[in-house]
XYZ file of C-alpha atoms in Angstrom:
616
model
C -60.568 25.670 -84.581
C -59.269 26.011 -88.069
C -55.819 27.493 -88.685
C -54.634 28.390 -92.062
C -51.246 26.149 -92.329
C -50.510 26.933 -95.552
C -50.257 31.119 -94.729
C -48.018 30.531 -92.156
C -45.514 28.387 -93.752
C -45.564 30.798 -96.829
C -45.104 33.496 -94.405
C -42.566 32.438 -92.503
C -39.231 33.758 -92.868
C -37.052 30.158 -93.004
C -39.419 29.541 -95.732
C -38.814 31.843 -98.134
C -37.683 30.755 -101.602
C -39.386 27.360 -101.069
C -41.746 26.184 -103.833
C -45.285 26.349 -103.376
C -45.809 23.221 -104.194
C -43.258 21.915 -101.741
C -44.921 24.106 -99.201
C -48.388 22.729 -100.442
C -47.643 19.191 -99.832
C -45.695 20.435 -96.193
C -49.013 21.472 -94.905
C -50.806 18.471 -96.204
C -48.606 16.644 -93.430
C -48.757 18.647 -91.049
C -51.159 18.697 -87.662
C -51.869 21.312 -84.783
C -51.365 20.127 -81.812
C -52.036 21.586 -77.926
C -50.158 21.311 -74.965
C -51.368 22.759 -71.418
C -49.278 24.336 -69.280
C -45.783 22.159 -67.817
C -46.670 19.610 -70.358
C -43.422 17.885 -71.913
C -43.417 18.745 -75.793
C -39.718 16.465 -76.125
C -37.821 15.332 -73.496
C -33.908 14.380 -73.531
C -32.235 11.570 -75.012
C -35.847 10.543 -76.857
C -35.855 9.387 -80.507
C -36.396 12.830 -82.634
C -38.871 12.158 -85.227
C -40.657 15.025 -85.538
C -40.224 18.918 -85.093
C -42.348 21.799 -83.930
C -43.640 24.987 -84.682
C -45.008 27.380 -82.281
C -48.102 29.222 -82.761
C -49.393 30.421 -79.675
C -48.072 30.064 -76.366
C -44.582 30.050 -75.256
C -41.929 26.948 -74.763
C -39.143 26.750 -72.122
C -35.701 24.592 -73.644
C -34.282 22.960 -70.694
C -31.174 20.517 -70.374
C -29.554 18.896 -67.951
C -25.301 19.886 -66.599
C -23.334 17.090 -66.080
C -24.244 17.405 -62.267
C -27.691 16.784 -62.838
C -29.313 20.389 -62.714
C -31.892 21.237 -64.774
C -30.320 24.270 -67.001
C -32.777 26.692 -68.922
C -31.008 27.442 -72.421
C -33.924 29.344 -74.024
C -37.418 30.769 -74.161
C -39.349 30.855 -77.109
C -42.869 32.028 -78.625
C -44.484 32.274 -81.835
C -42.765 31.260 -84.975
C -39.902 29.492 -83.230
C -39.088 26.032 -84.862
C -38.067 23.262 -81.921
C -36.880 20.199 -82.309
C -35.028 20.492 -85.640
C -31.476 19.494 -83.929
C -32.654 15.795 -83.654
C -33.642 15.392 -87.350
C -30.815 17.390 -89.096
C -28.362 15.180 -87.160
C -30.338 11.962 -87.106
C -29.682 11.687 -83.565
C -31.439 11.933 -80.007
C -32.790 14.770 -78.411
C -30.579 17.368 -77.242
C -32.845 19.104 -74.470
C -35.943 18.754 -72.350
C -38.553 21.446 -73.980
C -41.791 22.201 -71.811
C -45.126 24.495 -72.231
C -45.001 27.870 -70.249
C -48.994 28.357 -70.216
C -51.262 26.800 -73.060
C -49.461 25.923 -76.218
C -50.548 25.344 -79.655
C -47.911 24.038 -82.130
C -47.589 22.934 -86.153
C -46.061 19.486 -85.848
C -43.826 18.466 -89.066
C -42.638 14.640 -89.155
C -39.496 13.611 -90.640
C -39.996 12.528 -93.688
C -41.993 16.170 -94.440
C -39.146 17.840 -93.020
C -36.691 16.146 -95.033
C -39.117 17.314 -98.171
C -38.821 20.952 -97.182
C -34.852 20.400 -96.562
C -34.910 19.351 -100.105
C -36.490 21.784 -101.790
C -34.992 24.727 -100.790
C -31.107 24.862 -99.709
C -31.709 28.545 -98.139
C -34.464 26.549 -95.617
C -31.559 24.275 -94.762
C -28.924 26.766 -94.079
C -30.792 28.571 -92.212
C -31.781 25.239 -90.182
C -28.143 24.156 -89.708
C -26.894 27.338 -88.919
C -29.790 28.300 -86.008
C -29.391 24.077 -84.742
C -25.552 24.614 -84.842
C -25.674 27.677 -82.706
C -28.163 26.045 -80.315
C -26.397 23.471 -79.971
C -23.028 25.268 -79.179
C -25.265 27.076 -76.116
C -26.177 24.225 -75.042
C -22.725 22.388 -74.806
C -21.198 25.803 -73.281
C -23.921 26.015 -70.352
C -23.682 22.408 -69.694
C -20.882 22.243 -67.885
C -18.586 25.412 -68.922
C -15.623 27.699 -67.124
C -17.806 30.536 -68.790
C -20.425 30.182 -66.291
C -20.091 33.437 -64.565
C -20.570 35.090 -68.411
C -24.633 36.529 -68.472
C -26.517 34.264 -71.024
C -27.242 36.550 -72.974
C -23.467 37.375 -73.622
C -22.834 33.740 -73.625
C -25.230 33.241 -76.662
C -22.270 35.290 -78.601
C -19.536 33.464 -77.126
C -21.210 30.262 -79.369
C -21.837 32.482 -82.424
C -17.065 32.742 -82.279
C -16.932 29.261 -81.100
C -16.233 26.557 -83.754
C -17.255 22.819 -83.463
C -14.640 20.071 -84.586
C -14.616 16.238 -85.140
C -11.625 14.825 -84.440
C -10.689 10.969 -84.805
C -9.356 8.620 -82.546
C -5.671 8.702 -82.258
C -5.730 12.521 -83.222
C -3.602 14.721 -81.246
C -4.749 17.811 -80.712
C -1.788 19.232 -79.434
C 2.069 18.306 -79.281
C 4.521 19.460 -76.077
C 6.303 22.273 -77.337
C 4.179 23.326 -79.705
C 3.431 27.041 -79.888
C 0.205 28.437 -78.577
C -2.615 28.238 -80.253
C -6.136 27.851 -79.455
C -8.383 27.001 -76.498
C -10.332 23.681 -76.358
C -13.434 22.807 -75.321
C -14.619 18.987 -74.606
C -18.036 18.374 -76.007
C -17.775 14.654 -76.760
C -15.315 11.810 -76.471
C -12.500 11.009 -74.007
C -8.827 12.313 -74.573
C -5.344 11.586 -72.711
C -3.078 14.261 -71.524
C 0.336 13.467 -71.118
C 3.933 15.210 -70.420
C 7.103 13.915 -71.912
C 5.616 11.006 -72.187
C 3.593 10.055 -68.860
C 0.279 10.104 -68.560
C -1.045 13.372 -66.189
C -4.620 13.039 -66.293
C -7.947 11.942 -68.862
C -10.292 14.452 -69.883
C -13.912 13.819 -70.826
C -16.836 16.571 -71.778
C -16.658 19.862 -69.430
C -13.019 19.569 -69.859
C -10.889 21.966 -71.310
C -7.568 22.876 -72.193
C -4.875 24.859 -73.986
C -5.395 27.291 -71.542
C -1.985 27.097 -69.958
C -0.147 28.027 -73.598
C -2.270 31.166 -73.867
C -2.193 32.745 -70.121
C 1.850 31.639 -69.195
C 2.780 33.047 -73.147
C 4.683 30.017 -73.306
C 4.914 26.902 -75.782
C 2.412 23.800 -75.378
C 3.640 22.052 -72.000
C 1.582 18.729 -72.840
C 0.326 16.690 -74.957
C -3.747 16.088 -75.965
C -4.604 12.823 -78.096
C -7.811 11.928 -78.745
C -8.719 8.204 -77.037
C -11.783 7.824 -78.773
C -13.884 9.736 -81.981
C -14.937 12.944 -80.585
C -15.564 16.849 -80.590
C -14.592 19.772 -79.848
C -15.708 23.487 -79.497
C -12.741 25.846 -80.414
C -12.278 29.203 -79.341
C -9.386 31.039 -81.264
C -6.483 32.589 -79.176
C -7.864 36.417 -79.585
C -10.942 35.488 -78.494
C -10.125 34.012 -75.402
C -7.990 36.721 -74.380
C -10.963 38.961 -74.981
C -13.223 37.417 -72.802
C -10.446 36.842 -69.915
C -9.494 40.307 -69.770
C -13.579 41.433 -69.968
C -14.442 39.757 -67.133
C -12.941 39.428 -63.565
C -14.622 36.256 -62.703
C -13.157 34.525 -65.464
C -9.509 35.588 -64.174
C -10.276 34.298 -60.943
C -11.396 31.004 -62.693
C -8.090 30.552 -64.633
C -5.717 31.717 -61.962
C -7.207 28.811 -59.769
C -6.813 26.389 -62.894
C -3.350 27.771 -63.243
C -2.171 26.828 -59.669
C -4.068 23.638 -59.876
C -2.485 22.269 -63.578
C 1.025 24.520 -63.431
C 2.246 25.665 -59.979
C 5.165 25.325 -61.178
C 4.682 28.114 -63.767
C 5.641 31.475 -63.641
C 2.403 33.713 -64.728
C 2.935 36.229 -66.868
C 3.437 39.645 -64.964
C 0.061 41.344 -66.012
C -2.077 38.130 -65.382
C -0.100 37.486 -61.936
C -0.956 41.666 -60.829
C -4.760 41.303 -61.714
C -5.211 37.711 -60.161
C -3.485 38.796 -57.523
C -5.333 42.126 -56.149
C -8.559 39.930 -56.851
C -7.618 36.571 -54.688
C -6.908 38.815 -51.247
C -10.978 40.456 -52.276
C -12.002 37.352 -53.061
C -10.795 35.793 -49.809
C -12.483 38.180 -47.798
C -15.930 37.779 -49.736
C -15.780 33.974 -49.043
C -15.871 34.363 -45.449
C -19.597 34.325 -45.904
C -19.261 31.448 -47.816
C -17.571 29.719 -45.233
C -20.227 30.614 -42.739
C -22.415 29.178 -44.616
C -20.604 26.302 -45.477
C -20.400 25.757 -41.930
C -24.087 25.992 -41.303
C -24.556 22.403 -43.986
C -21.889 21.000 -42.382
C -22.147 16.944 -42.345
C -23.292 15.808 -38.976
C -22.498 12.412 -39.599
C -19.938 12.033 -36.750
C -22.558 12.534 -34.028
C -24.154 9.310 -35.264
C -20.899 7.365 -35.228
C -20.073 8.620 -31.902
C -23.693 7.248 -30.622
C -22.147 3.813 -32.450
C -19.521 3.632 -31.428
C -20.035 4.993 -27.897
C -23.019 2.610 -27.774
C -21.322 -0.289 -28.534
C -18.389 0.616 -26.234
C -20.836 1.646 -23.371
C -22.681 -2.120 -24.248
C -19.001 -3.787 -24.332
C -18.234 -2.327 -20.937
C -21.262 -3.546 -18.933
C -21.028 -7.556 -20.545
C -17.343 -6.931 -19.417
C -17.861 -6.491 -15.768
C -20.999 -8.738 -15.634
C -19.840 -11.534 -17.263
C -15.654 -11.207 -16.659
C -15.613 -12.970 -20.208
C -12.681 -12.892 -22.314
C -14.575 -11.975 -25.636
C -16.239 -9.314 -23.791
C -13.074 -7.721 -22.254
C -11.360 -7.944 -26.067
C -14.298 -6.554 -27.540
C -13.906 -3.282 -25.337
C -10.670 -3.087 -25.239
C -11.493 -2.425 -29.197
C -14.309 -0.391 -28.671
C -12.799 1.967 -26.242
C -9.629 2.173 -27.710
C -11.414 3.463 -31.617
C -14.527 5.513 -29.935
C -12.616 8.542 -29.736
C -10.015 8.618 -32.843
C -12.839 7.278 -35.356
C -15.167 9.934 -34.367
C -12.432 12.879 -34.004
C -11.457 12.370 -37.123
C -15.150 12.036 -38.808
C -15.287 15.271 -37.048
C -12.346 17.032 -38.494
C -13.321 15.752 -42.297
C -16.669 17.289 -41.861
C -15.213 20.877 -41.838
C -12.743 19.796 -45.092
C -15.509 20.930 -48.137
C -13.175 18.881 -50.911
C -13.276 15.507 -48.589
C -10.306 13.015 -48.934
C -12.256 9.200 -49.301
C -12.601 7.581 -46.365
C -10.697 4.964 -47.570
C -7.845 7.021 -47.692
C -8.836 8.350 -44.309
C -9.048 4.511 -42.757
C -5.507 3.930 -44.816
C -3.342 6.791 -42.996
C -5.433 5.676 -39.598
C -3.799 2.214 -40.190
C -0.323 3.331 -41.658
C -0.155 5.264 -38.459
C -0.625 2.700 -36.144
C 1.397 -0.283 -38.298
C 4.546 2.124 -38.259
C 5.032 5.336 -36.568
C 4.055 3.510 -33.409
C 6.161 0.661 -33.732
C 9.067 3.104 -34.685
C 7.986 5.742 -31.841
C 8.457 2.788 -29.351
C 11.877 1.201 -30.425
C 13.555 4.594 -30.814
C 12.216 4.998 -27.097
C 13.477 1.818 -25.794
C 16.799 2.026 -27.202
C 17.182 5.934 -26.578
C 15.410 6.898 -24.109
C 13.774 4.367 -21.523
C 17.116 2.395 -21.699
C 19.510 4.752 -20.087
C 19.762 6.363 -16.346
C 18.626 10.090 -16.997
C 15.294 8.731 -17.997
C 15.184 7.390 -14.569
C 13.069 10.335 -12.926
C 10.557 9.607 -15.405
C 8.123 12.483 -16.556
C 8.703 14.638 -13.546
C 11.688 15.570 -15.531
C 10.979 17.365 -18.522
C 13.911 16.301 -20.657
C 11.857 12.952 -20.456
C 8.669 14.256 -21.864
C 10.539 16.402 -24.120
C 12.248 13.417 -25.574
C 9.171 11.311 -26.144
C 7.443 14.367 -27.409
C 10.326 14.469 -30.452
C 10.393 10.689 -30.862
C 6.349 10.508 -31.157
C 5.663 13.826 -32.978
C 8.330 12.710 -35.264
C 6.950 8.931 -36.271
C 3.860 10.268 -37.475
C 5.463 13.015 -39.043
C 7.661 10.545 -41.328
C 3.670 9.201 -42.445
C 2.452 12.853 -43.246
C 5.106 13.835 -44.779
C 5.210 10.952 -47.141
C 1.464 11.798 -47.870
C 1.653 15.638 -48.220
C 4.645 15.877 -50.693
C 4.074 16.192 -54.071
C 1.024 18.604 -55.707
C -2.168 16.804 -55.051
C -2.249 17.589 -51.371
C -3.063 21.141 -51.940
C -4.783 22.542 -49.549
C -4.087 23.533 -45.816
C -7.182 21.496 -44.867
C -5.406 18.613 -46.388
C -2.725 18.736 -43.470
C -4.868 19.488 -41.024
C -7.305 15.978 -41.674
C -3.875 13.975 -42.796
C -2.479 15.207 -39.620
C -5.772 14.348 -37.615
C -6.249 10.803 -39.227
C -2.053 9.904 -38.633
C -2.439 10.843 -34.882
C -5.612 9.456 -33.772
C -4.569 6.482 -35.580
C -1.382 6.538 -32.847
C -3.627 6.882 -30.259
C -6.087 4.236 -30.650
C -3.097 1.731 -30.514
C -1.590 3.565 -27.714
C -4.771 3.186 -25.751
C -5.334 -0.232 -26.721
C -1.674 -1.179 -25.608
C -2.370 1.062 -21.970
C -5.556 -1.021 -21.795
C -4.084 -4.786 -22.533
C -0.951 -4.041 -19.721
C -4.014 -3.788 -17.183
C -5.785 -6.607 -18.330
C -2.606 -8.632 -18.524
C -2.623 -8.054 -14.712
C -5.749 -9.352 -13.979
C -7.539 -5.607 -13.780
C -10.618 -5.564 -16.027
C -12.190 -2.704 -14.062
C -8.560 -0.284 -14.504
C -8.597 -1.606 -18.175
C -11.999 -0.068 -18.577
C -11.539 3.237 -16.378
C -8.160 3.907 -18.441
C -10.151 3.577 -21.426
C -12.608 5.920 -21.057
C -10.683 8.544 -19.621
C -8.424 8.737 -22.628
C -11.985 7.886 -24.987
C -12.756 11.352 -23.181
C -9.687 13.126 -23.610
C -8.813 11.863 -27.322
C -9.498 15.063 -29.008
C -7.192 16.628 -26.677
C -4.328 14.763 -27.177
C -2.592 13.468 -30.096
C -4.854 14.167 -32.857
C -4.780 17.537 -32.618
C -0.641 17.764 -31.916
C -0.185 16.119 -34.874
C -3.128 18.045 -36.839
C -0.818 21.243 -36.375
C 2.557 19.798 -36.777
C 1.459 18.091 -40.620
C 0.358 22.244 -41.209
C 3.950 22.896 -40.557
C 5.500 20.052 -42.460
C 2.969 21.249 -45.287
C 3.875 24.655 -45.554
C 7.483 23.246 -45.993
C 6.383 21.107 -48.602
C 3.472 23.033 -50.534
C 5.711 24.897 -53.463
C 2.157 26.404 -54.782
C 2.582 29.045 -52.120
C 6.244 29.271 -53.010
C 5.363 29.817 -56.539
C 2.632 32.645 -56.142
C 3.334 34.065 -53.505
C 7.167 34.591 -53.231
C 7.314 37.511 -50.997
C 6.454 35.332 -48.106
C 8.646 32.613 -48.359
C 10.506 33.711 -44.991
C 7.241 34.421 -43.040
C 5.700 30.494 -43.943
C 9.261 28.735 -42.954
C 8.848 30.955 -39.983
C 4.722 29.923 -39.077
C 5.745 26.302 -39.902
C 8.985 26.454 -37.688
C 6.700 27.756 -34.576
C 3.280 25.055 -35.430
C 5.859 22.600 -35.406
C 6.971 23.961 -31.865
C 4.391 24.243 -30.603
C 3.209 20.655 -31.254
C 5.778 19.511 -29.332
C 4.928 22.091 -26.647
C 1.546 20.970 -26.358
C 2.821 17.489 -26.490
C 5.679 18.021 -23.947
C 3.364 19.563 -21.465
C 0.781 17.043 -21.931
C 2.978 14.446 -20.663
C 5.474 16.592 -17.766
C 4.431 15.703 -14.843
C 5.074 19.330 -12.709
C 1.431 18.969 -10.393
C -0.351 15.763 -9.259
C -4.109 14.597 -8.368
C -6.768 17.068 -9.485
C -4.206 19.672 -10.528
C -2.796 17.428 -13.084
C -6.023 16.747 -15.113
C -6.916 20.048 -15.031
C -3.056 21.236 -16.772
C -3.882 18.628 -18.991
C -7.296 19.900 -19.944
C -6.043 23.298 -19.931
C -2.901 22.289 -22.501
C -5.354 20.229 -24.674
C -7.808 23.602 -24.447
C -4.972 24.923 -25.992
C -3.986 22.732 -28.641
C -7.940 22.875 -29.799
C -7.916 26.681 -29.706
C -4.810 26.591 -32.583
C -6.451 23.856 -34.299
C -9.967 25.517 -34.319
C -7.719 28.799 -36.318
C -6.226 26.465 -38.610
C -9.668 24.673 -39.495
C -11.050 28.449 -40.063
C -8.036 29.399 -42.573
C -8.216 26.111 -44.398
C -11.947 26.001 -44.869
C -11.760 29.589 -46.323
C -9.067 28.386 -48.924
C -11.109 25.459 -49.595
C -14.144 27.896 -50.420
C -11.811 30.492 -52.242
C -11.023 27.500 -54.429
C -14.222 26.187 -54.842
C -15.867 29.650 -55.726
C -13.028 30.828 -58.062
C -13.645 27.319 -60.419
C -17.243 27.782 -59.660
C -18.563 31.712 -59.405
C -22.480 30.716 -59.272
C -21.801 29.227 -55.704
C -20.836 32.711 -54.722
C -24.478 33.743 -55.234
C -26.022 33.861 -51.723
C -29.456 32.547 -52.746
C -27.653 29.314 -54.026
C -25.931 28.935 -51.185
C -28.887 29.321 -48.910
C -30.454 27.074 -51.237
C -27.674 24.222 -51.544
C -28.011 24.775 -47.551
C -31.816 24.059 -47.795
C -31.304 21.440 -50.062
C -28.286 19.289 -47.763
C -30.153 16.456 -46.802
C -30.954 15.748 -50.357
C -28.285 17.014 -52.413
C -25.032 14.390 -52.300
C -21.882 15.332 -53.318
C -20.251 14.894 -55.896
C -16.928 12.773 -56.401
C -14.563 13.503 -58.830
C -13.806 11.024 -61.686
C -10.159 12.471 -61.875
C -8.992 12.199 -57.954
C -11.149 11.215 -56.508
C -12.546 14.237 -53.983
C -15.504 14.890 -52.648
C -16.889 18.108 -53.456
C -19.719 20.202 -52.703
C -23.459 19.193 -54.519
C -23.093 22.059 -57.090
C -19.569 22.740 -57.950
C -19.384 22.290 -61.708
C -15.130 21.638 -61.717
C -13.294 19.841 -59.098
C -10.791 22.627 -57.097
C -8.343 20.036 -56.759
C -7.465 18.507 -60.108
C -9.585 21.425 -62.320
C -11.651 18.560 -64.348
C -15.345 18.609 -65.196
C -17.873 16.836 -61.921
C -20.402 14.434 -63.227
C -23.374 13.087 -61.267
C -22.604 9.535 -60.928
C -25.941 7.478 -62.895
């Protein structure tokens, strides 16, 4: 089938002015080419040495996000020129491009293109101008905080954007500074620091100067380049524009606000709007969380099997073969089963997931010095004197060991929960979790070694499982609710927004830390005995699990109000049914910044605010 090259590059608009001759020895070069339908005309990050134009047919431009979803930037038909971007900046290709149907296409190699280029300037305006603008699409959908803006819209928001090149060692902006623009990390790594400390490293998805522009206040930090890189620019009226236009975007930057500035007082318009929208937008995100719920991580069933297994295995060699090794080894076994696997538990409802290194850190720290403190303060206090002498039939007893226990691993959650980072509710509840089960498995390894000190391998193993059994009754739950309390005592991001409830939070952290001890206190009085007695103790832990099961509820949904507000396209039900689908596949993602786990297709991190990258 003959085509008549030569018409169509005369007749084609980004060739006009260009000399026939030129255009003469351009078709000369030139070669029609088919593709069938899903066929791969370029793919990404492949050597550009040739260009494209369509004839028939239509082509889809795909890229990838920095998570590792394919993105669809643009569909195009007849006339369109693809694949220009790689040869005008003598680089790689910028996108995946794929036939929708049959496609025919006019392809142009470099050295022809480069001819054209040449020989008429108005061809290569037109060129750089329609590659620039692409391009800028591109670098906004990749990973952007506009994501919530229509494409269509968003194919304007490049056309105001500028790109800039800035050298290593640049700074882009100096504390104190007055505000200016909003930035835009295409390329490159830069450092952000604050009178002179380091606060954090930004690399492309990032953004900033966003803080300047919504608090009307100077520059708080400062933004030097670490390497040659590039920017997309977005003047000061122009961002204001698009904040006010649309809601989801205020929702975005109040959560970046209270992530980067807490500390900030917003200014009074910005703080009204953001915050009629974050008591709607917690109520919307109840589905969320129900959904969340539904993909939940179900990996603690399999360590319980594991660990249960191996404890259940440990138990029988014990009492068959009354070997030392044996009786050690479940002695271990029992005395981990049921704190490892409660608090597996409690980090599967936490969506932004502290490491389990972490985790296995405050588990240790735990049981290396709040129970070595807890048991001093009781020997020298308590146990040492003659109104302990009753024991726990007298409640002043169980009271008092309540305090002295509750308050150890308080001293380690506390020192964990101060400061910003630890920002969310569901932070104290998993801190809280980790600290006390970490207590308990020492406790129940020290309950267990006094019996087998005396010779009672069969009591060692009996006292064992009972309190394997009753674990997530006991002290990881106390302690779960009484690190809430110490948290809203410590959190100043609630004081900060959310001023008119100052009173009522000292108040709910005043009674969860009560009521720790309660639950604590009654746990250990002894007021009933035989049968009675584990059934108060069931009923008390029923209780404690009740509170905590509230708790893990509130924090999940201000986990998801987080996550949605950084990230509006998981507040789209189909992708959330389909991220749901998709769980066994989908991993999450970690956060280059801090570290946090986060959900498979968050775009931003909702603890530190930076850009998520699938790790290669």
């Amino acid at each position: 089938m003959s085509f008549d090259i030569l018409g169509f590059l005369r007749n084609h608009t980004l060739l006009h002015g260009v000399p026939e001759t030129e255009l003469e020895n351009a078709a000369s070069t030139m070669e029609t080419v088919c593709f069938s339908d899903g066929e791969w005309l370029m793919r990404e990050a492949e050597e550009g040495n040739d260009c494209y134009f369509v004839l028939d047919g239509k082509v889809q431009v795909h890229t990838r996000s920095l998570i590792g979803q394919q993105v669809m930037l643009a569909e195009l038909g007849y006339g369109a020129l693809i694949g220009e971007i790689a040869l005008i900046r003598n680089e790689k290709r910028t996108a995946d491009i794929k036939a929708l149907g049959q496609v025919t296409a006019l392809r142009l190699d470099r050295t022809a293109f480069e001819k054209l280029a040449e020989a008429s300037p108005f061809f290569h305006e037109s060129l750089m101008y329609a590659a620039e603008l692409r391009m800028k699409h591109g670098l906004l959908r990749k990973a952007s905080i506009w994501s919530s803006i229509p494409d269509s819209e968003l194919r304007g928001l490049a056309e105001i954007t500028m790109r800039r090149n800035v050298a290593q060692g640049e700074a882009i902006l100096r504390e104190g500074d007055p505000k200016g623009n909003f930035y835009m990390i295409s390329g490159g790594r830069f450092e952000i620091t604050s009178t002179g400390q380091q606060r954090a490293v930004m690399e492309t998805g990032d953004f900033f100067g966003e803080i300047a522009l919504l608090a009307e206040q100077p520059q708080s930090v400062t933004v030097t380049a670490m390497e040659d890189g590039e920017l997309l620019v977005m003047g000061s009226a122009e961002f204001q524009a698009i904040w006010q236009h649309y809601a989801p975007v205020r929702r975005q930057f109040a959560e970046v606000m209270r992530i980067r500035r807490p500390d900030l007082a917003i200014a009074p318009s910005f703080a009204a709007a953001e915050g009629d929208e974050m008591e709607s937008g917690m109520e919307h995100d109840l589905l969320t969380v129900e959904k969340a719920g539904a993909n939940r991580s179900t990996r603690w069933i399999d360590l319980l099997f594991l660990l249960g297994g191996l404890f259940a295995v440990c138990t029988v060699m014990a009492v068959w073969l009354h070997n030392q090794l044996w009786q050690m080894a479940a002695l271990l076994a029992g005395g981990l089963v049921g704190p490892v696997t409660y608090v597996a538990y409690i980090r599967s409802s936490q969506q932004l997931g502290l490491s389990k290194v972490r985790l296995a850190w405050i588990f240790v720290l735990s049981a290396a010095v709040a129970v070595p403190l807890a048991w001093v303060v009781e020997r020298q206090w308590l146990f040492g004197v003659d109104r302990a002498a009753g024991g726990f039939t007298e409640l002043s007893v169980p009271l008092s060991v309540a305090l002295i226990e509750e308050g150890a691993k308080l001293i380690v959650c506390a020192l964990l929960l101060r400061g910003g980072r630890m920002r969310f509710l569901m932070d104290a509840v998993v801190i809280g979790a980790a600290a006390g089960m970490g207590f308990a498995a020492v406790e129940s390894m020290v309950y267990g070694w006094s019996y087998l000190e005396q010779g009672s391998t069969g009591e060692m193993l009996a006292v064992l499982w009972v309190r394997a059994l009753l674990s997530p009754l006991g002290h990881g739950t106390w302690t779960a609710i009484a690190a809430t309390g110490v948290w809203y005592v410590l959190n100043r991001r609630h004081a900060v927004q959310r001023t008119r409830f100052v009173r009522r939070r000292q108040g709910l952290a005043a009674a969860l830390l009560l009521v720790a001890v309660a639950l604590h206190t009654l746990w250990d009085f002894h007021f009933v005995e035989g049968l009675w007695r584990v059934l108060s103790m069931v009923a008390v832990g029923a209780g404690g699990l009740l509170l905590l099961y509230g708790l893990l509820r509130k924090g999940t949904m201000e986990e998801s109000y987080a996550i949605t507000s950084l990230n509006p396209l998981l507040q789209n039900e189909l992708l959330i049914e389909a991220a749901a689908a998709d769980a066994p596949k989908a991993k999450p993602l970690i956060c280059g910044g801090c570290k946090t786990q986060s959900p498979p297709d968050a775009r931003y991190c909702a603890r530190c605010g930076q850009a998520l990258r699938r790790q290669s």
